[in-house]
Coordinates of N, CA and C in Angstrom, one line a residue:
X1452 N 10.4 -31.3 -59.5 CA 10.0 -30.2 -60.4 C 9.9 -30.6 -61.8
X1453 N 8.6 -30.2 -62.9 CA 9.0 -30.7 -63.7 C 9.8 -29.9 -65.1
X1454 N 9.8 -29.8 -66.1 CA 10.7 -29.3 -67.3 C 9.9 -28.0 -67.4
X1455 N 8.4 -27.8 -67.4 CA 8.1 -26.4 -67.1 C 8.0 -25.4 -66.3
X1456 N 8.4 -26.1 -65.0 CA 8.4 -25.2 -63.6 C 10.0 -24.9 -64.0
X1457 N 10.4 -25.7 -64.4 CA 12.0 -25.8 -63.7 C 12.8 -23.9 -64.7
X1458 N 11.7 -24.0 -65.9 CA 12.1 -22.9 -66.8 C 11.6 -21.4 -66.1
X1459 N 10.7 -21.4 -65.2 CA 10.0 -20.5 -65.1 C 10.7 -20.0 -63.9
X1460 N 10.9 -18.5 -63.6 CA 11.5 -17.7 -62.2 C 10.4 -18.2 -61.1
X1461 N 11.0 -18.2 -60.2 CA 9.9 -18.6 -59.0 C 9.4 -17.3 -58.1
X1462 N 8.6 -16.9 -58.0 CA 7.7 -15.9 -57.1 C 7.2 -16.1 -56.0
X1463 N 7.6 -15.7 -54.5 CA 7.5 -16.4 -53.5 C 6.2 -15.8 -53.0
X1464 N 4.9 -16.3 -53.4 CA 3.8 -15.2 -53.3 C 2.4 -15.9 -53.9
X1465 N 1.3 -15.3 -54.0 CA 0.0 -15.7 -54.4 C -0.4 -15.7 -55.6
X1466 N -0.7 -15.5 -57.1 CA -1.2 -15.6 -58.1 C -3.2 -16.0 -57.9
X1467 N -3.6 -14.1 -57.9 CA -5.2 -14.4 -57.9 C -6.0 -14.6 -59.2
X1468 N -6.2 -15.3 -59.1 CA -7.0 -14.8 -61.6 C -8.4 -14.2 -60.9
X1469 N -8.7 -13.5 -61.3 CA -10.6 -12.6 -61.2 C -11.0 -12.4 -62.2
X1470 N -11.7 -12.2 -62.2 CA -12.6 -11.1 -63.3 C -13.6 -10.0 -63.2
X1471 N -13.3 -8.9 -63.5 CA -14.6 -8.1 -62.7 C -14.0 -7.2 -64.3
X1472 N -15.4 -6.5 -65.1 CA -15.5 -5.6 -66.1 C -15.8 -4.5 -65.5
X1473 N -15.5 -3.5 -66.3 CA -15.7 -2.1 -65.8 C -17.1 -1.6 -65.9
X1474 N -18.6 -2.3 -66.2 CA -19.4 -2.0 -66.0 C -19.9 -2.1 -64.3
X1475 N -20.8 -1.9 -64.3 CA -21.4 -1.5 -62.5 C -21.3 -3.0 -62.4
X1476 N -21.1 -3.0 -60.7 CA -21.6 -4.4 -60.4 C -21.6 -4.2 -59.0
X1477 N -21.8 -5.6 -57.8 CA -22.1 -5.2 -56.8 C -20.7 -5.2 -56.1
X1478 N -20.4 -4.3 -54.5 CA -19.6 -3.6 -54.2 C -18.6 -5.0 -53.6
X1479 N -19.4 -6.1 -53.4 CA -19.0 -7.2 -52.2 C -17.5 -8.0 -53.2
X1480 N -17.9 -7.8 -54.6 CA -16.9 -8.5 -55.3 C -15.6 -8.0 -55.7
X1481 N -15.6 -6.8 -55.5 CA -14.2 -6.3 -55.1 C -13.7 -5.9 -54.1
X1482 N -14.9 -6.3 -52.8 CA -14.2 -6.4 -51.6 C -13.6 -7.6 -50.8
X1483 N -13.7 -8.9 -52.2 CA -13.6 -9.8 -51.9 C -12.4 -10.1 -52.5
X1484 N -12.0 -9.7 -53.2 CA -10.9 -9.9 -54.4 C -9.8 -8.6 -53.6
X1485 N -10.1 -7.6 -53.2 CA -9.2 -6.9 -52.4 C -8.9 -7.6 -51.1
X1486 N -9.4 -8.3 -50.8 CA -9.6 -9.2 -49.0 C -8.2 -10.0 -49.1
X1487 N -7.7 -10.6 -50.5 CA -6.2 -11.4 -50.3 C -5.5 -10.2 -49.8
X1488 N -5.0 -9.1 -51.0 CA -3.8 -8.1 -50.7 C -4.3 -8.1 -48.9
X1489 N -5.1 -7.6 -48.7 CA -5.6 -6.4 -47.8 C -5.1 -7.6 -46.5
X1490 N -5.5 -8.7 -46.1 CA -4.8 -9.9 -45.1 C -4.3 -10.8 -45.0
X1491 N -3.7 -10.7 -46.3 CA -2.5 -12.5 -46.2 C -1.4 -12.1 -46.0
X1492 N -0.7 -12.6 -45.3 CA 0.5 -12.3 -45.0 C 1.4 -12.5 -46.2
X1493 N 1.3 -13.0 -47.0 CA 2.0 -13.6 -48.0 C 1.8 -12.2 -49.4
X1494 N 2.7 -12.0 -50.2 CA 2.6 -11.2 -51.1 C 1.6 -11.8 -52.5
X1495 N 0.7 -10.8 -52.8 CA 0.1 -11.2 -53.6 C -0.4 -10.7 -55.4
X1496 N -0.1 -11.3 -56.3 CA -0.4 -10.4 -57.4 C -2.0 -10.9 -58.3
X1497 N -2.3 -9.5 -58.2 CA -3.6 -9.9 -58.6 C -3.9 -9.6 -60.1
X1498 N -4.4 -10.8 -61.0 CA -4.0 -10.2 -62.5 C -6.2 -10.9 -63.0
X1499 N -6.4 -9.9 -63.4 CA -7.8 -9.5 -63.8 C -7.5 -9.9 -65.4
X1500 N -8.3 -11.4 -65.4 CA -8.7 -11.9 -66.8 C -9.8 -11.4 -67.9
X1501 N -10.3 -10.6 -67.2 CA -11.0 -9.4 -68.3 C -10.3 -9.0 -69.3
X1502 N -9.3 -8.5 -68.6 CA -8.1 -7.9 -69.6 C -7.6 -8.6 -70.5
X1503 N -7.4 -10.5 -70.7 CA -6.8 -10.6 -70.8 C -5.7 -11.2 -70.5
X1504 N -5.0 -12.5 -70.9 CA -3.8 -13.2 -70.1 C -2.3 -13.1 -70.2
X1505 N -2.2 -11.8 -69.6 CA -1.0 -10.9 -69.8 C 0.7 -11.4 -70.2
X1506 N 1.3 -11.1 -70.9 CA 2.1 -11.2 -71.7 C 2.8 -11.3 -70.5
X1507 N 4.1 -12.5 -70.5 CA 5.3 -12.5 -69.2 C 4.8 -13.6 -68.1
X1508 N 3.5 -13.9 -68.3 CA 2.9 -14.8 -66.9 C 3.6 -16.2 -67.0
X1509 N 3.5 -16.9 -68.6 CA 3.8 -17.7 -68.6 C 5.3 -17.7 -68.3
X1510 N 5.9 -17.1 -67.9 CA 7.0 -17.2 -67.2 C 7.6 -17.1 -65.7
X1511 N 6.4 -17.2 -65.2 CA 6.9 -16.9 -63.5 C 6.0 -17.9 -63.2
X1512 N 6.6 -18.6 -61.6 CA 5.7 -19.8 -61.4 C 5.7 -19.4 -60.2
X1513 N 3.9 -19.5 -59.2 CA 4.0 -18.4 -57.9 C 3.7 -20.0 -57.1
X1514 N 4.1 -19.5 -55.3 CA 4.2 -21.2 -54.7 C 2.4 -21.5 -54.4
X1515 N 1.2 -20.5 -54.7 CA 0.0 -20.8 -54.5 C -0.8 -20.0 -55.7
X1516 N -1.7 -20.6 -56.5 CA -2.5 -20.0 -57.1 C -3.7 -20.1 -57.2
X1517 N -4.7 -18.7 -57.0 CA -6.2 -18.7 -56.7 C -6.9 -18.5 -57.3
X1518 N -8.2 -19.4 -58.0 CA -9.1 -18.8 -59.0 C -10.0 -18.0 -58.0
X1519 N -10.5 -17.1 -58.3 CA -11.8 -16.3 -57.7 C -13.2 -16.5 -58.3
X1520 N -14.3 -16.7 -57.3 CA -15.4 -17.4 -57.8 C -15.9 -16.4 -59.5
X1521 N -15.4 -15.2 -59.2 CA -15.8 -13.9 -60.3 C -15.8 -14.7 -61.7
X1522 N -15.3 -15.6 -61.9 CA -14.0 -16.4 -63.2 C -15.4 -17.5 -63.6
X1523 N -16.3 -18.1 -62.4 CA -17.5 -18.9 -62.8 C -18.6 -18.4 -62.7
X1524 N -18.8 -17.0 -63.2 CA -20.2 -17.2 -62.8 C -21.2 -17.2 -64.2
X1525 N -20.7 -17.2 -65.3 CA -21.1 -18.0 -66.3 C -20.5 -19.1 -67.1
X1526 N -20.7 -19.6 -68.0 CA -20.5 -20.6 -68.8 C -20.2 -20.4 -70.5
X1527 N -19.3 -20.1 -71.4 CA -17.6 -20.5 -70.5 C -17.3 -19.6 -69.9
X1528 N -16.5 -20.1 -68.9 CA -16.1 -19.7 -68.1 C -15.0 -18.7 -68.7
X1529 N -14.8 -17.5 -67.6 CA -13.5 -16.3 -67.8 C -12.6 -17.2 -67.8
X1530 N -11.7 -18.0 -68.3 CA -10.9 -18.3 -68.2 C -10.3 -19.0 -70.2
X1531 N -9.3 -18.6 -70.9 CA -8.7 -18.5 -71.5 C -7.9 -19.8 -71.8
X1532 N -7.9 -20.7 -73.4 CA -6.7 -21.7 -73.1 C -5.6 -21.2 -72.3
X1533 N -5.0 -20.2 -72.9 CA -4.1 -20.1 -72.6 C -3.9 -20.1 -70.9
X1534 N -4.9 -19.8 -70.1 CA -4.8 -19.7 -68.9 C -5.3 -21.2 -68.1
X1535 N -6.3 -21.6 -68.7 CA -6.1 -22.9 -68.5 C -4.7 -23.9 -68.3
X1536 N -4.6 -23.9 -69.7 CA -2.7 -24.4 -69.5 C -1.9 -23.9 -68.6
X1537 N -1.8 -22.7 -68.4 CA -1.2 -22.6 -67.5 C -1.1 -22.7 -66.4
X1538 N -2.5 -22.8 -65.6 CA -2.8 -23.5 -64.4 C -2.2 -25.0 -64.4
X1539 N -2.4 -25.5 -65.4 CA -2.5 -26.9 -65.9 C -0.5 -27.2 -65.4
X1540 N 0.0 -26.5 -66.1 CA 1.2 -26.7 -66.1 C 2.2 -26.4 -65.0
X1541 N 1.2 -25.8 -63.9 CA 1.9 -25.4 -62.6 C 1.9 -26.6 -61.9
X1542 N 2.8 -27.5 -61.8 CA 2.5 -28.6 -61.1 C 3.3 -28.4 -60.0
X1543 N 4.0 -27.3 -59.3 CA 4.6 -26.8 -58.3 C 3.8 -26.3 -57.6
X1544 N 2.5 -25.2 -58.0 CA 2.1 -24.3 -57.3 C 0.5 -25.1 -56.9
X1545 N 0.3 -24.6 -55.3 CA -0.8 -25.1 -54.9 C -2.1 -24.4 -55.2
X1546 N -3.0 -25.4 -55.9 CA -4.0 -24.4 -56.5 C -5.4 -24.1 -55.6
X1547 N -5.6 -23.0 -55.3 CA -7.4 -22.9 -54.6 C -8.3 -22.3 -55.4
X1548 N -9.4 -23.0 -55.8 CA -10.4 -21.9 -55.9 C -11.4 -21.8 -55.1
X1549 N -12.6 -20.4 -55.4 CA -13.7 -20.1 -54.7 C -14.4 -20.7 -55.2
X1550 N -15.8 -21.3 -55.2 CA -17.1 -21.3 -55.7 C -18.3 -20.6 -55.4
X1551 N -19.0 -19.9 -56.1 CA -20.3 -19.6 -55.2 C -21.5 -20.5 -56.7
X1552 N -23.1 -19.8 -56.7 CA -23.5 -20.4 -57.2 C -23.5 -22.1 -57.8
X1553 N -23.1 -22.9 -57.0 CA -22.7 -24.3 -57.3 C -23.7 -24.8 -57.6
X1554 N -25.2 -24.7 -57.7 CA -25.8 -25.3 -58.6 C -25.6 -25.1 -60.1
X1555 N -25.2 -24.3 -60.6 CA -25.1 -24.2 -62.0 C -23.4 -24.9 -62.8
X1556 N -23.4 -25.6 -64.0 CA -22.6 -25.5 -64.7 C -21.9 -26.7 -64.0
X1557 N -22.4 -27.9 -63.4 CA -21.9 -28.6 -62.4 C -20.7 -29.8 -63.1
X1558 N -21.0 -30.7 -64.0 CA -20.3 -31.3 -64.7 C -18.7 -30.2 -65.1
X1559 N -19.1 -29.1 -66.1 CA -18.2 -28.4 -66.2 C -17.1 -27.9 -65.3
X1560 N -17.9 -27.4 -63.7 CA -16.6 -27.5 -63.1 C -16.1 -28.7 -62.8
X1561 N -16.7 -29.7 -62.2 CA -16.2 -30.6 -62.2 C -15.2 -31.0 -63.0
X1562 N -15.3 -31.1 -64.3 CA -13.8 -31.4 -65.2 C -12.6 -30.6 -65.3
X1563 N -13.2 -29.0 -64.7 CA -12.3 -28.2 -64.6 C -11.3 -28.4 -63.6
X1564 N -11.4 -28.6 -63.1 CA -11.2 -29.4 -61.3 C -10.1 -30.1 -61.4
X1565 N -10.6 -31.1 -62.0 CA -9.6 -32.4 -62.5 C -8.8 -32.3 -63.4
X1566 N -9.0 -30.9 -64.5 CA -8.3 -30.8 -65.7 C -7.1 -30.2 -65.3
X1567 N -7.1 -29.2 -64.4 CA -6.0 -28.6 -63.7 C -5.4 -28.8 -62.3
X1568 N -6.0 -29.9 -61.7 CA -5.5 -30.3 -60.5 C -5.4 -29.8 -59.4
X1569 N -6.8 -29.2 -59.3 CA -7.1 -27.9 -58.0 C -6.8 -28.9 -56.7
X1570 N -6.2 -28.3 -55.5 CA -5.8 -29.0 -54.8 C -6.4 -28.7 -53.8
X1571 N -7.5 -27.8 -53.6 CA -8.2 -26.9 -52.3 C -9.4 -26.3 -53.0
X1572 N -10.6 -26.5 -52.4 CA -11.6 -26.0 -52.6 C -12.3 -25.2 -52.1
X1573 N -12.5 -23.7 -52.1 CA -13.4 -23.1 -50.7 C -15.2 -22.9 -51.4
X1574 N -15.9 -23.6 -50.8 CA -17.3 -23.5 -51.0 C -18.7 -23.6 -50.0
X1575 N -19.4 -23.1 -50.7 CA -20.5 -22.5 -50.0 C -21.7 -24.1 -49.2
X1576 N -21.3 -25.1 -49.5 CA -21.9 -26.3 -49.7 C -21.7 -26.5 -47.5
X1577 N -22.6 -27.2 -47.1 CA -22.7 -27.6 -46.0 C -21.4 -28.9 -46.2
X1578 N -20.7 -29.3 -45.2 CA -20.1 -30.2 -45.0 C -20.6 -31.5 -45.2
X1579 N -21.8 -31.5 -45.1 CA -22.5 -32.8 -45.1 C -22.8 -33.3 -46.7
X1580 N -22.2 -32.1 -47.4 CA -23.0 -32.7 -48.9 C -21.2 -32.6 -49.7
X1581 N -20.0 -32.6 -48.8 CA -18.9 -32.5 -49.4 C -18.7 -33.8 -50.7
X1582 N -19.1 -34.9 -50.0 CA -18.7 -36.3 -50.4 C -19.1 -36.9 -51.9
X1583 N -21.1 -36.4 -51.7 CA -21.5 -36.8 -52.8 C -21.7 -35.4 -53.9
X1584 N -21.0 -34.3 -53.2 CA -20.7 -33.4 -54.4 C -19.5 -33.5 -54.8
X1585 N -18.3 -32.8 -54.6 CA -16.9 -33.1 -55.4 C -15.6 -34.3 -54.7
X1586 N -16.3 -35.2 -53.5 CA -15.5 -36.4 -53.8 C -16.2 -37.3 -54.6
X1587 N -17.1 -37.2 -55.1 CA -17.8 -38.4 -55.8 C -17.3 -38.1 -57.4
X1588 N -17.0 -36.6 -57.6 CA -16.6 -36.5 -59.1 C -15.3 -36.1 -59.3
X1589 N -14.8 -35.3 -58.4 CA -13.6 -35.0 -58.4 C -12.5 -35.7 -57.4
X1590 N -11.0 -35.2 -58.1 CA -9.8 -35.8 -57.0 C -9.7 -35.1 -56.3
X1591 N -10.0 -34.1 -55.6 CA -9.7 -32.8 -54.9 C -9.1 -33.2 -53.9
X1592 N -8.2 -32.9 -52.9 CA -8.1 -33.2 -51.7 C -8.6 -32.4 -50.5
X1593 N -8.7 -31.5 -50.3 CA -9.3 -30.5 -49.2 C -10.2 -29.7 -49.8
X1594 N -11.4 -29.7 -49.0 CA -12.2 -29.1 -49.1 C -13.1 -27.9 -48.1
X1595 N -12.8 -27.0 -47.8 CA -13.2 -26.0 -46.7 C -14.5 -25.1 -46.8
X1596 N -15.7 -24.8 -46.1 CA -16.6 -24.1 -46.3 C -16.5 -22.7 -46.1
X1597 N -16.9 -21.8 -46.9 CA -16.7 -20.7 -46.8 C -18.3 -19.7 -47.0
X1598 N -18.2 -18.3 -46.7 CA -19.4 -17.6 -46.5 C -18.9 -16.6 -47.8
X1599 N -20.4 -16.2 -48.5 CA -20.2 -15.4 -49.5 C -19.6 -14.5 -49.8
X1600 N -19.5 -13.8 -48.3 CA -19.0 -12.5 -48.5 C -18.5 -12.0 -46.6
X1601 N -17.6 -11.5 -46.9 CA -18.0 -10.3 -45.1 C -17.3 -9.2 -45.2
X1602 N -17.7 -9.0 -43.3 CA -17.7 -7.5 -43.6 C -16.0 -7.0 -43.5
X1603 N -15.9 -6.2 -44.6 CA -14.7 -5.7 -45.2 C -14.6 -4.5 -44.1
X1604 N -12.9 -4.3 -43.9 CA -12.7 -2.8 -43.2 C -13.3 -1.5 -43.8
X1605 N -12.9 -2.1 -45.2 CA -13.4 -0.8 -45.9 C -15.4 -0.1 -45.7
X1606 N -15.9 -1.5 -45.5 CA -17.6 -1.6 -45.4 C -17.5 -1.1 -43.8
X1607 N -16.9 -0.9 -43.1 CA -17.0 -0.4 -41.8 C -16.7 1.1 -41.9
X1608 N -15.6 1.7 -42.3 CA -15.3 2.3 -42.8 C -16.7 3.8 -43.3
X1609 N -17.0 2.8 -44.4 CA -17.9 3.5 -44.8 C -19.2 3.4 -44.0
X1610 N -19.7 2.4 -43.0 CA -20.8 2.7 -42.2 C -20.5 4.0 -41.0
X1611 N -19.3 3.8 -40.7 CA -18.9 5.0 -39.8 C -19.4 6.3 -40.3
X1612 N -19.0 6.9 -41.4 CA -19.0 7.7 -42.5 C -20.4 8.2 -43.2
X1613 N -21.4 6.8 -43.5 CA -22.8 7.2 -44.1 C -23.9 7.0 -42.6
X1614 N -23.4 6.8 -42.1 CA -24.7 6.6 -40.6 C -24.8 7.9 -40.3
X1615 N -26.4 7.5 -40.3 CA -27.5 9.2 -39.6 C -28.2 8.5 -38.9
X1616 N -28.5 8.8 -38.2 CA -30.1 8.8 -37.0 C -31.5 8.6 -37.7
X1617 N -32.2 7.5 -37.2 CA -33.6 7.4 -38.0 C -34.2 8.4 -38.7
X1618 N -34.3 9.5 -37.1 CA -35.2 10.6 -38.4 C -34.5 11.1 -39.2
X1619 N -33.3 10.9 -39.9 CA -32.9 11.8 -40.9 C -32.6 11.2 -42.1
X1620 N -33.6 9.8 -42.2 CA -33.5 8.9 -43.2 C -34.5 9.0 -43.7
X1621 N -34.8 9.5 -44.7 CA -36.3 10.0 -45.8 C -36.6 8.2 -45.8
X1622 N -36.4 7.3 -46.2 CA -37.3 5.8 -46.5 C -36.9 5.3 -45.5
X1623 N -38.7 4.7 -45.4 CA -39.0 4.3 -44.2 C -38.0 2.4 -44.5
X1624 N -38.9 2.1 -45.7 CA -39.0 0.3 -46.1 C -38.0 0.2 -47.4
X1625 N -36.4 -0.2 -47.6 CA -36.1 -0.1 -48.5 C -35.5 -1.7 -48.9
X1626 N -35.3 -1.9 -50.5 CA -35.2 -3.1 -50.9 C -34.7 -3.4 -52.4
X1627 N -34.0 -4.2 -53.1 CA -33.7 -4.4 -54.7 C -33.2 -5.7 -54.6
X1628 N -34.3 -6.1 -56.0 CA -34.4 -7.6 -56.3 C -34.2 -7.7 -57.6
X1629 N -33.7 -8.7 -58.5 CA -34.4 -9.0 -60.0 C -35.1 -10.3 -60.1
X1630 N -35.8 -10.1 -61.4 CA -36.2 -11.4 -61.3 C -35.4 -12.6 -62.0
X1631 N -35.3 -13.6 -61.6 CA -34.5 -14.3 -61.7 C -35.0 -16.3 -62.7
X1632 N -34.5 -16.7 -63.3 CA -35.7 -17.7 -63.9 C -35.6 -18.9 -62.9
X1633 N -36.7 -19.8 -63.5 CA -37.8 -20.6 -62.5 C -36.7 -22.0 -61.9
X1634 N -36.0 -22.1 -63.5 CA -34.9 -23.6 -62.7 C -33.7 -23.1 -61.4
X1635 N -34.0 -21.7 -61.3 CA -33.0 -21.7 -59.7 C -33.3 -22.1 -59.0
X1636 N -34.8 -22.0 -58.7 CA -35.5 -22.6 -57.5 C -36.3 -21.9 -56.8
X1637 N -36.9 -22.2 -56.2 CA -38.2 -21.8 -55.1 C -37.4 -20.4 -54.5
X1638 N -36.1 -20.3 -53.8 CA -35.3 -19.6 -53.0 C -34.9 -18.4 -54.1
X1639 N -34.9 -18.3 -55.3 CA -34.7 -17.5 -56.3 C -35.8 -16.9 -56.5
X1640 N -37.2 -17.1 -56.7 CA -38.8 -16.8 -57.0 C -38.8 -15.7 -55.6
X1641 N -38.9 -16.3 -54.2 CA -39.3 -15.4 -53.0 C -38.2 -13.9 -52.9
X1642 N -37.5 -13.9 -53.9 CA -36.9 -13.0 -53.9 C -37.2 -11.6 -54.4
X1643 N -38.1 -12.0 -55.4 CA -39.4 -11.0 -55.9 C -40.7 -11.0 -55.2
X1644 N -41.0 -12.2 -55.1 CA -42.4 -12.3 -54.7 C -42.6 -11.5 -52.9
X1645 N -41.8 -12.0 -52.5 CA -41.6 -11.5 -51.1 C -41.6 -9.6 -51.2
X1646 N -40.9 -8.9 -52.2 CA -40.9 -7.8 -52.7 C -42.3 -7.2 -52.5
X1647 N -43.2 -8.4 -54.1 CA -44.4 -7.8 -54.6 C -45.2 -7.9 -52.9
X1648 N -45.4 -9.0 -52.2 CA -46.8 -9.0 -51.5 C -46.4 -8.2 -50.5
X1649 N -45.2 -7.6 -50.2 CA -45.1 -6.5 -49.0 C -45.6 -5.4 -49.7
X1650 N -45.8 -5.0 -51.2 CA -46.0 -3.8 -51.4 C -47.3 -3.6 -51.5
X1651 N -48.2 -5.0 -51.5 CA -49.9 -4.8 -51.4 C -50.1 -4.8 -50.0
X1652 N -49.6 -5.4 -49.1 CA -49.6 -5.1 -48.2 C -49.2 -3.9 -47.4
X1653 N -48.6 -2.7 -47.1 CA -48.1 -1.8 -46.7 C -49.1 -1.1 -47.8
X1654 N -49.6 -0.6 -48.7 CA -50.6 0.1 -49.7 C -51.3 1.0 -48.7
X1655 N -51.2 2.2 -48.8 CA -52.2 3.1 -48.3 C -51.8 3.1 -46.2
X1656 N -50.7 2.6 -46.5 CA -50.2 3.1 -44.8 C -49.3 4.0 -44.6
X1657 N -49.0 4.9 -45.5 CA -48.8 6.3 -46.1 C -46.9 5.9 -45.4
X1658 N -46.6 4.9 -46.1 CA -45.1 4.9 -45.9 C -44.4 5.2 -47.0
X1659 N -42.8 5.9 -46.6 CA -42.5 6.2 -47.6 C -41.4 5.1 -47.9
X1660 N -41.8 3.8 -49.3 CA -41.6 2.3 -49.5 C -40.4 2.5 -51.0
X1661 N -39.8 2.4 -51.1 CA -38.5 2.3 -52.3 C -38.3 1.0 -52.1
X1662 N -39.1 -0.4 -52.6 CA -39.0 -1.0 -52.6 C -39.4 -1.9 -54.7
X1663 N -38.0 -2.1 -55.2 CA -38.4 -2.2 -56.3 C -37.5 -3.7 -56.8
X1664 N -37.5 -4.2 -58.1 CA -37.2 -5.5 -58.2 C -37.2 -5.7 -60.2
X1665 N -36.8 -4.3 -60.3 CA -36.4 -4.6 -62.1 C -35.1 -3.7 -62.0
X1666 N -34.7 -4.8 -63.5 CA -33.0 -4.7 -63.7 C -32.7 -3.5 -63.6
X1667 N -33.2 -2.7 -64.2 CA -32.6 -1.0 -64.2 C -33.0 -0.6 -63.0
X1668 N -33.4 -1.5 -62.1 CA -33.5 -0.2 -60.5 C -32.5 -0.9 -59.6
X1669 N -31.6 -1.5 -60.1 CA -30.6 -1.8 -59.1 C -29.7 -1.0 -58.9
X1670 N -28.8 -0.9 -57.7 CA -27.8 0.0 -57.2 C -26.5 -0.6 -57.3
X1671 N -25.5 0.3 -57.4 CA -24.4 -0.9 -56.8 C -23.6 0.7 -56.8
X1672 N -21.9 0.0 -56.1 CA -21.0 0.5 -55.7 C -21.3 1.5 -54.9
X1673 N -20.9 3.0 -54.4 CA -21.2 3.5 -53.4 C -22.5 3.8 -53.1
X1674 N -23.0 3.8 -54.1 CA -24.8 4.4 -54.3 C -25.3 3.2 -53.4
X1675 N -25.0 2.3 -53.3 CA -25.8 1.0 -52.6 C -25.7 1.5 -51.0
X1676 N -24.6 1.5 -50.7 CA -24.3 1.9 -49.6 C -25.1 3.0 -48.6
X1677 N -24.9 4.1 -49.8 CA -25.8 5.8 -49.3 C -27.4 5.1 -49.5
X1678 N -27.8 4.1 -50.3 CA -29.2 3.9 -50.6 C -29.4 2.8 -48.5
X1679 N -28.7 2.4 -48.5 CA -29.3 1.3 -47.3 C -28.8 2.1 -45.9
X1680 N -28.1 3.2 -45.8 CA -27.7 4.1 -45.1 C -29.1 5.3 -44.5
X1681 N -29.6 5.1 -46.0 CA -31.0 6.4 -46.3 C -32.1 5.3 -45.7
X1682 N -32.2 4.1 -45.2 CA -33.5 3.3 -45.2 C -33.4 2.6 -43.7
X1683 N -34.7 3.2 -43.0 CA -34.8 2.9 -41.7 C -35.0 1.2 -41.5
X1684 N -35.9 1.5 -42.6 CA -35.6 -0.3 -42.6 C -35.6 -1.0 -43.8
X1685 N -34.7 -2.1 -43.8 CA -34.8 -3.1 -45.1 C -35.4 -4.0 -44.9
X1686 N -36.0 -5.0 -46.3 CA -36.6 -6.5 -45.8 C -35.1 -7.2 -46.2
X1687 N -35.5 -8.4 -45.3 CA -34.6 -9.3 -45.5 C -35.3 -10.6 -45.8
X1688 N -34.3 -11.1 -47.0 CA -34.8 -12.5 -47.7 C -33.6 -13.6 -47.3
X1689 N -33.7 -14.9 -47.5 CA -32.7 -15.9 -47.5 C -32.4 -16.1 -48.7
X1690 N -31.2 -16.6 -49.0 CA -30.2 -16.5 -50.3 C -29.9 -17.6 -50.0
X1691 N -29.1 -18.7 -51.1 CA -28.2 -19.7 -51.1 C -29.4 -21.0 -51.3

């Protein structure tokens, strides 16, 4: 143990960092961030860096600590000196984070990685590209694949709850996309495009189409739900 663990109370338990603001956003990211409390056996405290890196932390040292992918999904990154160090300084506690979007901001995590001595990785990356993505740049030791998102009790929950029968779903074809710029990639573009050419297509087949793809027509939180609950059918695109 070293002179900073040795100062700090020990908490036999999880340390999650997130970040989610109190504007809208989509419903999966705090069903993801609820998913520790809600199944680990292990007690967990969840402290939201939005806020802020709460007064007292640096004083408790927990035996696992988890970044949540919420904390990268821009550049810089949610995360605070102060919280940096302090990851940095947990040389007791085992550290994991999430990744999603891993094309972006790639050097940066990578030094982040290394700067705080993440010891567990969970990412979206095929196994096959483990080696020449973070063993080639990083020390990491374990690396595990994970899926974006699933289905939450609570997302069951609510299907139980908003399910009606075809005919009593006013939209026939429903859908929400933004558009997104050109260096994401090809997989980013069909995300709209696929949108626009079903709506010249379907034109004058007297369906009723709620199929849109600008910023202000997106849904989120329960509205998302009641919206794909109301729609006999959605399109589906591939993501990642």
């Amino acid at each position: 143990m070293n002179d900073c663990d040795a100062l700090k109370k020990s908490v036999n338990g999880i340390l999650l960092l997130y970040s989610h603001s109190s504007k809208a956003n989509a419903p999966t990211l705090l069903e993801h961030i609820n998913s520790f409390k809600n199944y680990s056996e292990r007690n967990v405290c969840a402290v939201n860096l939005e806020l802020g890196f709460p007064m007292g932390l640096s004083d408790l040292s927990f035996d696992v600590i988890v970044l949540h992918y919420s904390l990268f999904g821009s550049f810089p990154y949610e995360l605070c000196n102060r919280s940096v160090q302090y990851i940095k300084e947990a040389r007791e506690s085992y550290k994991v984070v999430f990744f999603q979007d891993e094309h972006r901001y790639c050097q940066q995590r990578f030094s982040l990685i290394n700067r705080v001595d993440v010891d567990c990785i969970y990412t979206l990356l095929d196994p096959q590209y483990f080696d020449d993505v973070y063993h080639k740049y990083t020390d990491v030791r374990q690396i595990i694949q994970t899926l974006t998102g699933y289905v939450d009790g609570s997302l069951v929950d609510q299907a139980r709850r908003l399910t009606k029968p075809p005919e009593a779903r006013s939209i026939d074809v429903g859908y929400r996309a933004r558009s997104l710029p050109f260096w994401m990639g090809k997989g980013a573009q069909e995300k709209t495009e696929i949108a626009e050419k079903f709506l010249c297509r379907v034109a004058g087949l007297g369906l009723n189409v709620d199929v849109k793809t600008g910023e202000k027509d997106r849904i989120y939180g329960d509205a998302w739900h009641q919206f794909v609950s109301n729609c006999r059918v959605m399109i589906g695109v591939e993501a990642g």
